[in-house]
Coordinates of C-alpha atoms and ligand atoms in Angstrom, one line a residue:
X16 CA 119.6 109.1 120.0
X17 CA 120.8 111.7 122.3
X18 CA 118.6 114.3 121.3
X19 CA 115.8 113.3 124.2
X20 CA 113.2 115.6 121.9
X21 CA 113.8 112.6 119.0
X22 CA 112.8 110.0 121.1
X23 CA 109.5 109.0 118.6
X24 CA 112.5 108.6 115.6
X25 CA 113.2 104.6 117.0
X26 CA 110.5 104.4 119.6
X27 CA 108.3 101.1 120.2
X28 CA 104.4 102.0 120.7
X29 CA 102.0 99.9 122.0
X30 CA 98.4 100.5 121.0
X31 CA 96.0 100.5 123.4
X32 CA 92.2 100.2 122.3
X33 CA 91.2 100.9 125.4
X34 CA 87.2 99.1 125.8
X35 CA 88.9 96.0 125.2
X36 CA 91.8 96.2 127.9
X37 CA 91.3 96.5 131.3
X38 CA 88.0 96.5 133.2
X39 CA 87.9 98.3 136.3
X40 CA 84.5 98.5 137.5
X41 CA 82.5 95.6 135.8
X42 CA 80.3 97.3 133.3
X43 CA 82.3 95.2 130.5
X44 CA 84.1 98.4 128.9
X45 CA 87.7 98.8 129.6
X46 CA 88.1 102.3 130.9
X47 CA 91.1 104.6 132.0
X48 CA 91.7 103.1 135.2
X49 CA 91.9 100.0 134.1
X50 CA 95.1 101.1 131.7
X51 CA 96.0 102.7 134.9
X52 CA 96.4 99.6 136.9
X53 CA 98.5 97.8 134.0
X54 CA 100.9 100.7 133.8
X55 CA 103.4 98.4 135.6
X56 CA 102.8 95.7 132.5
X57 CA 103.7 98.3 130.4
X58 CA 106.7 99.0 132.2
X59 CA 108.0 96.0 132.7
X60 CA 107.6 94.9 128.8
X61 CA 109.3 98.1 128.0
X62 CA 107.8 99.8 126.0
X63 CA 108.6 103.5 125.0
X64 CA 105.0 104.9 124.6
X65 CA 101.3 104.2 124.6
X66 CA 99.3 105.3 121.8
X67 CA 95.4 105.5 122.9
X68 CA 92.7 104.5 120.6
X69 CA 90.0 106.9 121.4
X70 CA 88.2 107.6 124.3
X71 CA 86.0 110.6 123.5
X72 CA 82.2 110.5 124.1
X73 CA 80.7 108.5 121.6
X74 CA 77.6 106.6 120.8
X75 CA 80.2 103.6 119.8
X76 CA 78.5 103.5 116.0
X77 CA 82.3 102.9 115.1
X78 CA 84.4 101.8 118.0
X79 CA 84.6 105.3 119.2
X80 CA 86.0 107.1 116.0
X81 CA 82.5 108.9 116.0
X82 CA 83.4 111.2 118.6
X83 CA 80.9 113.8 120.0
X84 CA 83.2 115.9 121.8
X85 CA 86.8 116.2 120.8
X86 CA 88.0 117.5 124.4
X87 CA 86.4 115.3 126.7
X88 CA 86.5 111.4 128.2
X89 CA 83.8 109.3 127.3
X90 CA 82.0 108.8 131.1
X91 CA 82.1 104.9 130.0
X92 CA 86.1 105.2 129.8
X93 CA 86.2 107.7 132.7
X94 CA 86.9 111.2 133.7
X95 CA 89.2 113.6 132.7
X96 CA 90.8 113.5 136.6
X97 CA 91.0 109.9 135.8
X98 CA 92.8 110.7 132.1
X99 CA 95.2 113.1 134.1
X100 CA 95.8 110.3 136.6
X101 CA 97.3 108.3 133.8
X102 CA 99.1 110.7 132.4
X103 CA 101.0 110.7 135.7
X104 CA 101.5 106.9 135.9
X105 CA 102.8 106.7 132.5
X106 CA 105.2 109.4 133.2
X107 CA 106.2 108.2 136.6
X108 CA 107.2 104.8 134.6
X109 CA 108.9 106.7 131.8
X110 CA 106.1 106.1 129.0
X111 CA 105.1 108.2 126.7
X112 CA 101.7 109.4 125.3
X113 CA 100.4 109.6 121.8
X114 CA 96.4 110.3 121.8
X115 CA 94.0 109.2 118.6
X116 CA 92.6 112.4 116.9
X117 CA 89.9 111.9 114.5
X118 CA 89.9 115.3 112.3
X119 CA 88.1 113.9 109.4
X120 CA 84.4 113.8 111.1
X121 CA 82.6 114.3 114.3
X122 CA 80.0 112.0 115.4
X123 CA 76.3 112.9 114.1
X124 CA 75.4 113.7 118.5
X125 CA 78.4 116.1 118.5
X126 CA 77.0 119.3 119.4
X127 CA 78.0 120.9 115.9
X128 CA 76.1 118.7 113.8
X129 CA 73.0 118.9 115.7
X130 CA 73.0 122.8 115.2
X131 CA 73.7 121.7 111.7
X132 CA 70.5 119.8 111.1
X133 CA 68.4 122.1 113.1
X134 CA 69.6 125.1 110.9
X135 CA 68.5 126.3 107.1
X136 CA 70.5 125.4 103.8
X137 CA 73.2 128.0 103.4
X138 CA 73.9 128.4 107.0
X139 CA 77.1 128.8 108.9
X140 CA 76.3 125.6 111.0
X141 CA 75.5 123.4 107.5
X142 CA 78.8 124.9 106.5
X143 CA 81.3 123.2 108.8
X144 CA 80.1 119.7 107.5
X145 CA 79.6 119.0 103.7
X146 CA 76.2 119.3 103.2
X147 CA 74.8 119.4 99.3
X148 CA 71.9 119.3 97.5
X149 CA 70.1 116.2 95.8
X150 CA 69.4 115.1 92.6
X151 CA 65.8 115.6 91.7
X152 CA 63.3 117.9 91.5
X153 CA 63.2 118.5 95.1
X154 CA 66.6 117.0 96.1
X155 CA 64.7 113.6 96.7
X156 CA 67.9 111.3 95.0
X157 CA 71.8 111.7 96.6
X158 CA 74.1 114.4 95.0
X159 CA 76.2 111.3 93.9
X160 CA 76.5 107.5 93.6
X161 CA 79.4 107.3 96.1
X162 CA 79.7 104.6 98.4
X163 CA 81.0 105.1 102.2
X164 CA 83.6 102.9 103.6
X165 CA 81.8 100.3 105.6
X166 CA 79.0 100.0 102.9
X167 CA 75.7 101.7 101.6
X168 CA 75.7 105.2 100.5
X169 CA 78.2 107.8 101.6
X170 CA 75.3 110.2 101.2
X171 CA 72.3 110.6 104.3
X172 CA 69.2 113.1 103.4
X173 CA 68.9 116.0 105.8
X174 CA 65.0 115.9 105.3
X175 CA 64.8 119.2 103.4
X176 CA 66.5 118.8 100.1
X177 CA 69.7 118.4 101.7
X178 CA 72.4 115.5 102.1
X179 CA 75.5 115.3 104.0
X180 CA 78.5 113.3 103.2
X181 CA 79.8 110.9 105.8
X182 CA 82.8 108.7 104.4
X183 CA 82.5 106.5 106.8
X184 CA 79.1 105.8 109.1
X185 CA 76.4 107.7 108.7
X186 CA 76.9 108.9 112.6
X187 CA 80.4 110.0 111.1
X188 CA 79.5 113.1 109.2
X189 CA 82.7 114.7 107.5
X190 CA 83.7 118.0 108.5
X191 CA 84.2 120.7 105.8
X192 CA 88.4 121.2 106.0
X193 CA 87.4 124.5 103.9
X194 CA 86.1 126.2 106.9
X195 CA 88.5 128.4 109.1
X196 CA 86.3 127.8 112.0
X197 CA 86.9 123.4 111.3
X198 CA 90.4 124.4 111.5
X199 CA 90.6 126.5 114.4
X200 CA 88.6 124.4 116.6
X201 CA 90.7 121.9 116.3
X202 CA 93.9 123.3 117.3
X203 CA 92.3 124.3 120.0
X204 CA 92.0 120.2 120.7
X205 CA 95.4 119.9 120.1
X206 CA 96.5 122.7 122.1
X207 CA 94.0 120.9 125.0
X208 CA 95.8 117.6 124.9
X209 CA 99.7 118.9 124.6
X210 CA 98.8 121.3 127.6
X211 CA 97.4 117.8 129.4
X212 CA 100.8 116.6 129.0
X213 CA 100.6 114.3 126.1
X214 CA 103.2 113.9 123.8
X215 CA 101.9 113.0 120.2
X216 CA 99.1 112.3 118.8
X217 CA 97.7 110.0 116.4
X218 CA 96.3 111.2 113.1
X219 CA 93.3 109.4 111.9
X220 CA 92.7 109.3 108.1
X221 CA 95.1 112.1 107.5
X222 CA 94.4 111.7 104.2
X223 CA 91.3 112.9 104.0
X224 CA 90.5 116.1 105.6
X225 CA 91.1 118.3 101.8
X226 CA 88.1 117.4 99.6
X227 CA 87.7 118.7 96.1
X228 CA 83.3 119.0 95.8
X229 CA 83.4 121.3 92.8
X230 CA 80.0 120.3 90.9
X231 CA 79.6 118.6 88.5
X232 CA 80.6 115.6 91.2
X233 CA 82.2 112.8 89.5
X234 CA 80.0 109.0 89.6
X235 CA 81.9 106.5 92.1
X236 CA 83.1 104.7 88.6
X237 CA 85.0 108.2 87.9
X238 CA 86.5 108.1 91.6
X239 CA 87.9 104.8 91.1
X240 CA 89.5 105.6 87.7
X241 CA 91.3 108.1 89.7
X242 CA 92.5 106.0 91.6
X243 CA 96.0 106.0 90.4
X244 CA 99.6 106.0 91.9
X245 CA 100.1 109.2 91.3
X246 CA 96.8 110.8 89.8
X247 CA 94.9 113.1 91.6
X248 CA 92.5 112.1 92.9
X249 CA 89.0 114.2 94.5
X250 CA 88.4 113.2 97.9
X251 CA 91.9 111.5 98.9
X252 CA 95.3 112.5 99.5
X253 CA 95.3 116.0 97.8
X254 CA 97.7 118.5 98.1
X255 CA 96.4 121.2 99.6
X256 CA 95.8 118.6 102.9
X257 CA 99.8 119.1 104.1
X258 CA 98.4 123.3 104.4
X259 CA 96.4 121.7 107.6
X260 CA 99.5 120.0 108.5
X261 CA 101.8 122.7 108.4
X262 CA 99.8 124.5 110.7
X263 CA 99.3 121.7 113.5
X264 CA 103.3 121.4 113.2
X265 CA 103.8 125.4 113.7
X266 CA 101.3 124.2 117.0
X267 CA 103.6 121.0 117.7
X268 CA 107.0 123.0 117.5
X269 CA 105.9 125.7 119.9
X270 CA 106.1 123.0 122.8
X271 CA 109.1 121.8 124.7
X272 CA 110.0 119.3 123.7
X273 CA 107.8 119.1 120.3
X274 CA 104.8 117.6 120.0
X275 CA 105.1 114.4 117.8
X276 CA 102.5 113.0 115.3
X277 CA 101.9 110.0 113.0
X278 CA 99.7 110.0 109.8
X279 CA 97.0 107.1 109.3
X280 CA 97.0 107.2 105.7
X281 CA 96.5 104.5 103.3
X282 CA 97.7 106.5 100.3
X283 CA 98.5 105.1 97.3
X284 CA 102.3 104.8 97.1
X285 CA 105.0 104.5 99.7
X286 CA 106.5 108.2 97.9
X287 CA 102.7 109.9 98.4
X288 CA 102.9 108.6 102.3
X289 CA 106.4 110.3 102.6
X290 CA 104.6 113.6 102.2
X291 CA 102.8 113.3 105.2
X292 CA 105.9 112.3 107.4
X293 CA 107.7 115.5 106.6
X294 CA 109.4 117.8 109.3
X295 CA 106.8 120.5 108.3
X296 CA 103.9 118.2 108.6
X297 CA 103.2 115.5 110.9
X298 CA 106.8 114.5 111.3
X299 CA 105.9 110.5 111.0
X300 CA 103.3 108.0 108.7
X301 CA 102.2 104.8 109.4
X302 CA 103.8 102.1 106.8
X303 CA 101.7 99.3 106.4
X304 CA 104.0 97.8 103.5
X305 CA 105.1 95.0 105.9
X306 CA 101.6 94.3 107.0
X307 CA 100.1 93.8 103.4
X308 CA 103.3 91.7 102.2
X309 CA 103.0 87.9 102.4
X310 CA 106.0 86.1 104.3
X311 CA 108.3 86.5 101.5
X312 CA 112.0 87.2 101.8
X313 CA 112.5 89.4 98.6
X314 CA 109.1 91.7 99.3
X315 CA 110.3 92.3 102.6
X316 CA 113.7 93.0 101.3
X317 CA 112.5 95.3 98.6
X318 CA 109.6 97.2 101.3
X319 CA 112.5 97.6 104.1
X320 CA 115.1 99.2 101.7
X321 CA 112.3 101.3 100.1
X322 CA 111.1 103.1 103.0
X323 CA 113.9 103.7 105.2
X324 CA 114.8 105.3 101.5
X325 CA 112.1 107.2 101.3
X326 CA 112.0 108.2 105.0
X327 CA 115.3 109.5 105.1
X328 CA 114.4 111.8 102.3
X329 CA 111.3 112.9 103.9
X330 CA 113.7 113.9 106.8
X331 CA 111.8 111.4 108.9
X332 CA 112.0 107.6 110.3
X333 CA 110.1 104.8 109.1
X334 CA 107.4 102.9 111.0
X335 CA 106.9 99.4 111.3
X336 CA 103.3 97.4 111.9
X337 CA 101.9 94.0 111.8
X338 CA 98.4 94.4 113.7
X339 CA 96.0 97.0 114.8
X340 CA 92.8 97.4 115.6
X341 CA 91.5 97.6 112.2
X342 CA 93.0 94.5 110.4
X343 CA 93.2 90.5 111.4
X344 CA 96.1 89.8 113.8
X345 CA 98.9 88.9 112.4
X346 CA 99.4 85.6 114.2
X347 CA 96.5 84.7 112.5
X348 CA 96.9 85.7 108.5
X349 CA 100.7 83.9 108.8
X350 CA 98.5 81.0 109.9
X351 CA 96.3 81.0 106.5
X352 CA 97.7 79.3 102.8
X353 CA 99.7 82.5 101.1
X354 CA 96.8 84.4 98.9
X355 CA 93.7 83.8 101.2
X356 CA 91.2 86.2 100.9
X357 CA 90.7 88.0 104.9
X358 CA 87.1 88.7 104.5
X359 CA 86.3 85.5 102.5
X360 CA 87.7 83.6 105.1
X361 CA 86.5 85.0 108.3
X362 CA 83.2 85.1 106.6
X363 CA 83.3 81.7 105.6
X364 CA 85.4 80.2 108.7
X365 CA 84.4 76.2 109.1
X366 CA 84.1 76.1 104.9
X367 CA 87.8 77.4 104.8
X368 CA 91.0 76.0 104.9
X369 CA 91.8 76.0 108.9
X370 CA 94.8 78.4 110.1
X371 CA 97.8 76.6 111.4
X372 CA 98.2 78.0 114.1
X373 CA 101.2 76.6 115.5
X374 CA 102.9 78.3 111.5
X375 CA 101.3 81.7 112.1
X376 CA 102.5 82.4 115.6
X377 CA 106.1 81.1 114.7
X378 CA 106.0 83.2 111.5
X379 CA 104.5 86.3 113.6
X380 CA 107.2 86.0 116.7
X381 CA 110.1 85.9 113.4
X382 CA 108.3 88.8 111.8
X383 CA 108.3 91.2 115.3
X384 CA 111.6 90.1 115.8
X385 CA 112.7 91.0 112.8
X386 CA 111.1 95.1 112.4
X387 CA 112.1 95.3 116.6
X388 CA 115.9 95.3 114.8
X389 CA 115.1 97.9 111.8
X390 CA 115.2 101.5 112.0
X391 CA 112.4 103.7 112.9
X392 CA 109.5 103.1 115.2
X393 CA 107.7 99.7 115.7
X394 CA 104.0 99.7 116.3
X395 CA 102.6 97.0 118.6
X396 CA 98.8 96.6 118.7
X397 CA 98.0 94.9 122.4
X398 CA 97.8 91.4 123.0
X399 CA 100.0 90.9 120.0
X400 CA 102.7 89.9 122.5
X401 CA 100.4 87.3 124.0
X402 CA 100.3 86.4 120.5
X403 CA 96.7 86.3 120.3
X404 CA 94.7 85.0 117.2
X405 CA 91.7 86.5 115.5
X406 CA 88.7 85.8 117.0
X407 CA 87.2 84.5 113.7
X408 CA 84.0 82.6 114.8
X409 CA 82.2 85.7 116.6
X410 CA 78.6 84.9 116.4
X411 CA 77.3 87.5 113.9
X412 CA 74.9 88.8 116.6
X413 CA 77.8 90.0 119.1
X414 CA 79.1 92.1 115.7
X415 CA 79.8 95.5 116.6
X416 CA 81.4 97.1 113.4
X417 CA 79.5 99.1 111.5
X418 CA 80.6 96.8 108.4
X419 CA 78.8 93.8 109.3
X420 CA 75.2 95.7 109.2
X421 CA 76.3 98.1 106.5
X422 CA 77.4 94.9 104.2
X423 CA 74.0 93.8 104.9
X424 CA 76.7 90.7 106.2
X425 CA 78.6 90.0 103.6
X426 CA 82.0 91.7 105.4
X427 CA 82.7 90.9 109.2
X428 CA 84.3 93.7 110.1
X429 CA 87.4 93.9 112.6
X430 CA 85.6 92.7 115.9
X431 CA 87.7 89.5 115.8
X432 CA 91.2 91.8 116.7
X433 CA 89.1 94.1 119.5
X434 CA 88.1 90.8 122.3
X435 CA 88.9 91.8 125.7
X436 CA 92.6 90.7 126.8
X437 CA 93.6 87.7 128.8
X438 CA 95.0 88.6 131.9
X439 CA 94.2 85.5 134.1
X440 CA 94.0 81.8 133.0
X441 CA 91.3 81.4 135.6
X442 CA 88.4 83.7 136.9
X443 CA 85.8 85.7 135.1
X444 CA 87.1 87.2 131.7
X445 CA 90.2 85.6 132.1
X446 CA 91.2 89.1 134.6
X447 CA 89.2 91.6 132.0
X448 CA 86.8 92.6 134.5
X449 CA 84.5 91.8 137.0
X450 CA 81.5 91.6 135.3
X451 CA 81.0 90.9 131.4
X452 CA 82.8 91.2 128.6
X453 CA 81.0 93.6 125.8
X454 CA 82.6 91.1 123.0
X455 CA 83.0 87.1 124.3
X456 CA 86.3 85.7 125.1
X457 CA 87.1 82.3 123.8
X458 CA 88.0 79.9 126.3
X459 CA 91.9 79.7 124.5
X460 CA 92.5 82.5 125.7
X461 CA 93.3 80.9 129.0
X462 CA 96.8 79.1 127.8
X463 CA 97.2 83.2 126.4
X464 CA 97.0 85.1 128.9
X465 CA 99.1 87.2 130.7
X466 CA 99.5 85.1 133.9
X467 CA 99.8 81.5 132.2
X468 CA 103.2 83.5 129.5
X469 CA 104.9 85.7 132.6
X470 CA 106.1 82.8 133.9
X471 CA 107.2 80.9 130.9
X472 CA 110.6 81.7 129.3
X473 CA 109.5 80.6 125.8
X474 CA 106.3 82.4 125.7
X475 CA 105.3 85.0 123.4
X476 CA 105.4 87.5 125.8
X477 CA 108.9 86.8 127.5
X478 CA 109.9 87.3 123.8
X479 CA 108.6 90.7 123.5
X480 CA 109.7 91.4 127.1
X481 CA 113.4 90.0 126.0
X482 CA 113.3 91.4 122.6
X483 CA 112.6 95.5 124.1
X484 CA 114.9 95.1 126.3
X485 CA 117.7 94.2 124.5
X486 CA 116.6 96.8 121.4
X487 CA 117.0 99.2 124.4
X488 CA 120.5 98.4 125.1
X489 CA 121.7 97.7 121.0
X490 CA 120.0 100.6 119.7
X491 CA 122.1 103.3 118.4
X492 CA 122.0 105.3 115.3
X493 CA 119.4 104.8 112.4
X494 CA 122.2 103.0 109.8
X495 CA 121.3 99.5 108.7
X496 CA 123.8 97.5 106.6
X497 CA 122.7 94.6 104.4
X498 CA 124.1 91.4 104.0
X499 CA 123.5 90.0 100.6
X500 CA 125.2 86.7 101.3
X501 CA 123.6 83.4 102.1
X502 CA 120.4 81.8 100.6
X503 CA 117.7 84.2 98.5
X504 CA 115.0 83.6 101.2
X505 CA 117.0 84.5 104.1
X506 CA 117.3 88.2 105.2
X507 CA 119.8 89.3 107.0
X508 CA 121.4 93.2 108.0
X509 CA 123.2 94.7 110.8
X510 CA 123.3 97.9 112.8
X511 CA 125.8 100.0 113.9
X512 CA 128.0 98.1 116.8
X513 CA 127.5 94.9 115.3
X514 CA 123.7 94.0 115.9
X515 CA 123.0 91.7 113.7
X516 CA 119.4 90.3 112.5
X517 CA 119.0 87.2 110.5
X518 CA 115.4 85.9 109.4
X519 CA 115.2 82.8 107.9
X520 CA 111.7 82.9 105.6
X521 CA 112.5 79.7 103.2
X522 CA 112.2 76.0 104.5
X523 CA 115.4 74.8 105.1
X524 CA 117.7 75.4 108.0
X525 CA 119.7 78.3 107.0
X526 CA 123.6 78.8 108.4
X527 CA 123.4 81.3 111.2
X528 CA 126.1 84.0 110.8
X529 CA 129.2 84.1 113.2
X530 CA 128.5 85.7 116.8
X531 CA 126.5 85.4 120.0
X532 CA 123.3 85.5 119.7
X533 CA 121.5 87.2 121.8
X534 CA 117.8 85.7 121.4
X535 CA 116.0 84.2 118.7
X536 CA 112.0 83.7 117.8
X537 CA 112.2 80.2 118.2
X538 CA 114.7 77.2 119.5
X539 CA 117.9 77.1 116.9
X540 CA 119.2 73.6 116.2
X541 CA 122.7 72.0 115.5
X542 CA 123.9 76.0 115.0
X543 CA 121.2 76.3 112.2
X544 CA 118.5 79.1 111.8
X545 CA 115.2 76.7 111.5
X546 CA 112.5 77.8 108.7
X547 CA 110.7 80.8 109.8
X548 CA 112.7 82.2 112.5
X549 CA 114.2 84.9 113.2
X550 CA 117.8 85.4 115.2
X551 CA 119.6 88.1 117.0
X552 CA 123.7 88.3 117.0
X553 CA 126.0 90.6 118.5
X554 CA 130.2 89.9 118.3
X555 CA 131.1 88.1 120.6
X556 CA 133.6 89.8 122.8
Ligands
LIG624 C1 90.6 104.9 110.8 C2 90.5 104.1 112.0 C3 89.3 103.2 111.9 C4 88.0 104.0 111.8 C5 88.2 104.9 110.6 C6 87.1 106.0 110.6 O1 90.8 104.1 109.7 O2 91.7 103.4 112.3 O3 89.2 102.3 113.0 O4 86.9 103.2 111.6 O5 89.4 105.6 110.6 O6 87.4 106.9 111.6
LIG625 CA1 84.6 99.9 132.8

């Protein structure tokens, strides 16, 4: 680690989603001063950089990845003084900055898709989005069957014939990657942010941007057969997308020190993801292995040794994450019986099995524990070190993701992971904000928040604090050694200078390996590693 410019290879990145953090003035949005104010939290859990969820203008039809201006602060969040005013604090405490960039669409009020609509078939404007024509006589029925990620069509009729393709939302119409102008213009947003002094960015369905719309289009049924570990496939994870990447890098590499970038793509196989984590593309992928894997020993075995393979032939680190704003926190899904179905259950809540808590958190402290001592960069989504749960029972009428409506309600959606954080036991919105919340705290949030865990030894967050800290100081190079010895359901490996890192994922209390140990998830007894814990050894001198 002495190169400083490969500080992103073993770094650990909080997530900020930032209408849900900090409230400065009371209109029940967290903004950019509010993440302001909290810098010294971040400091003092340690924590090596702060990746923004976004904060562009936006209409909110998706949580702010419908973004109507790519190089601007939403006046919600606050002001681009106010952004550069961060910038500074984070800096002054030694954090660094990765910003969300959404390439795949623009919002439908982004100034680029309103010339769109207002302009003929065949124009240059129609061209930077995919527009095509429909089915029928006069273009009356979609140009396919395909269905858009949060539900209902993926197709919305332009009034003259016409229909535009939108993935995601319909206010989330998808840019036409094929268009030099598409690709320019977003350098340029790149170029805005890295000269604004931020260090990375975050690449929102990377996978995406290269479409192949050569007619005949396949049906949706056709899609989905081509969905295949290593097929190609029409509208995901092509080729030609790493020719986009290559040119963002050539942008990244011109700075001092580079510019650093992760990949958001749910690909089909851990090899395809590699791709994208390349030195010539965006240098790093999420890996979301660990997050889909039930608390099994062997899987996590088999997903560790498998990536940190495949990331050091990609030239590359791996990345580790249990939560983020788009799935239900971790805490929580250790809490459920192995197997449960996510949406089923948080659709069906008071009909389901309930989550034991008390399990999940234990399983979720061993689980951060144990990726804080692997190789590569962790991913922290906030309040995960409060060890927050899901907020399962929102009343359906506080929904906010697009999925609940667009499901006509038969899928929740991911509001239950984006409540407002927990900063005081007592007062309005538990420290949030002066005035309301824009999703509802539940009143356990008290016993979570920041002020009732700081002072606590044993709390979540004195873990996380603890567990940085001491990554900080044991951290060296990226080797990992594994120790095969011991029971099947206990994983175990060192690092370099003796850093050892035992998890104990079966039920009996496992033997805890010779040394001191330098914290655990939870209390050890009679020099045993109890059932779902995790422990942290160094040689004792
Ligand atoms: C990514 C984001 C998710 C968003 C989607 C569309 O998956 O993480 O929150 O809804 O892209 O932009
Ligand atoms: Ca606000």
């Amino acid at each position: 680690m002495s190169d400083p410019a490969a500080w992103w290879r073993q770094a650990v990145v909080y997530q900020i989603y930032p209408r849900s953090f900090a409230d400065s003035n009371g209109d029940g949005i967290g903004d950019l001063p509010g993440i302001t104010s909290r810098v010294g939290y971040l400091r003092d859990l340690g924590v090596d950089a702060v990746w923004l969820s976004p904060f562009y203008p936006s209409a909110l039809a998706d949580g702010g990845y419908d973004v109507d201006d790519h190089r601007d602060i939403d006046p919600k969040i606050g002001t681009l003084a106010e952004f550069d005013e961060l910038v500074a604090a984070l800096k002054a405490a030694g954090i660094r900055l990765i910003v969300d960039i959404v390439p795949n669409h623009t919002s439908d009020r982004h100034e680029w898709f309103r010339a769109a609509l207002a302009a003929p078939p065949g124009s240059p404007e129609r061209d930077r989005y995919v527009f095509r024509r429909g089915e029928g006589l006069h273009g009356e029925r979609p140009p396919s069957d395909w269905t858009a990620a949060f539900g209902g069509p993926a197709w919305e009729p332009a009034g003259d014939g016409q229909w535009y393709l939108h993935m995601f939302a319909p206010e989330q119409p998808d840019l036409n990657w094929e268009n030099r102008e598409v690709r320019d213009d977003f350098l340029k947003t790149l170029t805005f942010w890295a000269d604004r002094g931020v260090d990375g960015f975050r690449v929102d369905v990377a996978n995406a941007l290269a479409k192949d719309l050569t007619p005949p289009l396949p049906s949706q049924a056709e899609l989905d057969a081509e969905d295949l570990p290593d097929g190609v496939h029409r509208l995901r994870d092509r080729d030609e997308v790493h020719e986009i990447y290559k040119e963002w890098r050539e942008l990244f590499d011109a700075y001092d020190p580079p510019r650093t970038a992760v990949a958001e793509a749910w690909v089909r196989s851990a090899h395809r993801r590699a791709r994208y984590a390349s030195p010539e593309g965006l240098g790093q992928a999420f890996n979301f292995d660990l997050l889909l894997a039930s608390w099994d020993a062997t899987e996590f075995r088999k997903i560790i040794a498998e990536n940190l393979a495949l990331a050091r032939s990609a030239r590359t680190s791996s990345t580790w994450v249990f939560s983020n704003h788009d799935v239900v926190r971790h805490a929580t899904r250790y809490a459920l019986p192995p197997g449960t179905d996510l949406k089923e259950w948080l659709l069906g809540q008071g009909a389901n099995p309930p989550a034991d808590t008390e399990r999940g958190l234990r399983r979720a402290r061993a689980a951060t524990l144990l990726a804080l001592a692997l190789p590569g960069s962790t991913y922290l989504y906030q309040g995960e070190e409060l060890g927050l749960p899901e907020v399962a029972d929102l009343p359906a009428d506080e929904l906010q993701d697009p999925t609940w409506v667009r499901s006509e309600g038969t899928e929740k959606g991911r509001d239950g992971c984006r409540v407002p954080l927990p900063w005081t036991a007592t007062g309005p919105l538990f420290g949030f904000g002066p005035g309301s919340a824009h999703l509802p705290q539940p009143a356990g949030f008290a016993e979570l928040s920041v002020e009732r865990q700081d002072a606590d030894g044993d709390s979540t967050l004195s873990l996380y604090r603890r567990a940085l800290a001491e990554r900080r100081r044991l951290q060296s190079s990226e080797a990992l050694e594994w120790h095969a010895e011991g029971p099947d359901d206990v994983v175990r490996f060192s690092r370099p200078g003796g850093w050892t890192c035992v998890t104990n994922f079966g039920e009996a209390p496992a033997p805890l390996p010779a040394g001191r140990v330098v914290l655990s998830s939870g209390p050890l007894r009679g020099g045993l590693l109890p059932s779902d814990t995790t422990a942290w050894l160094e040689p004792s001198s």
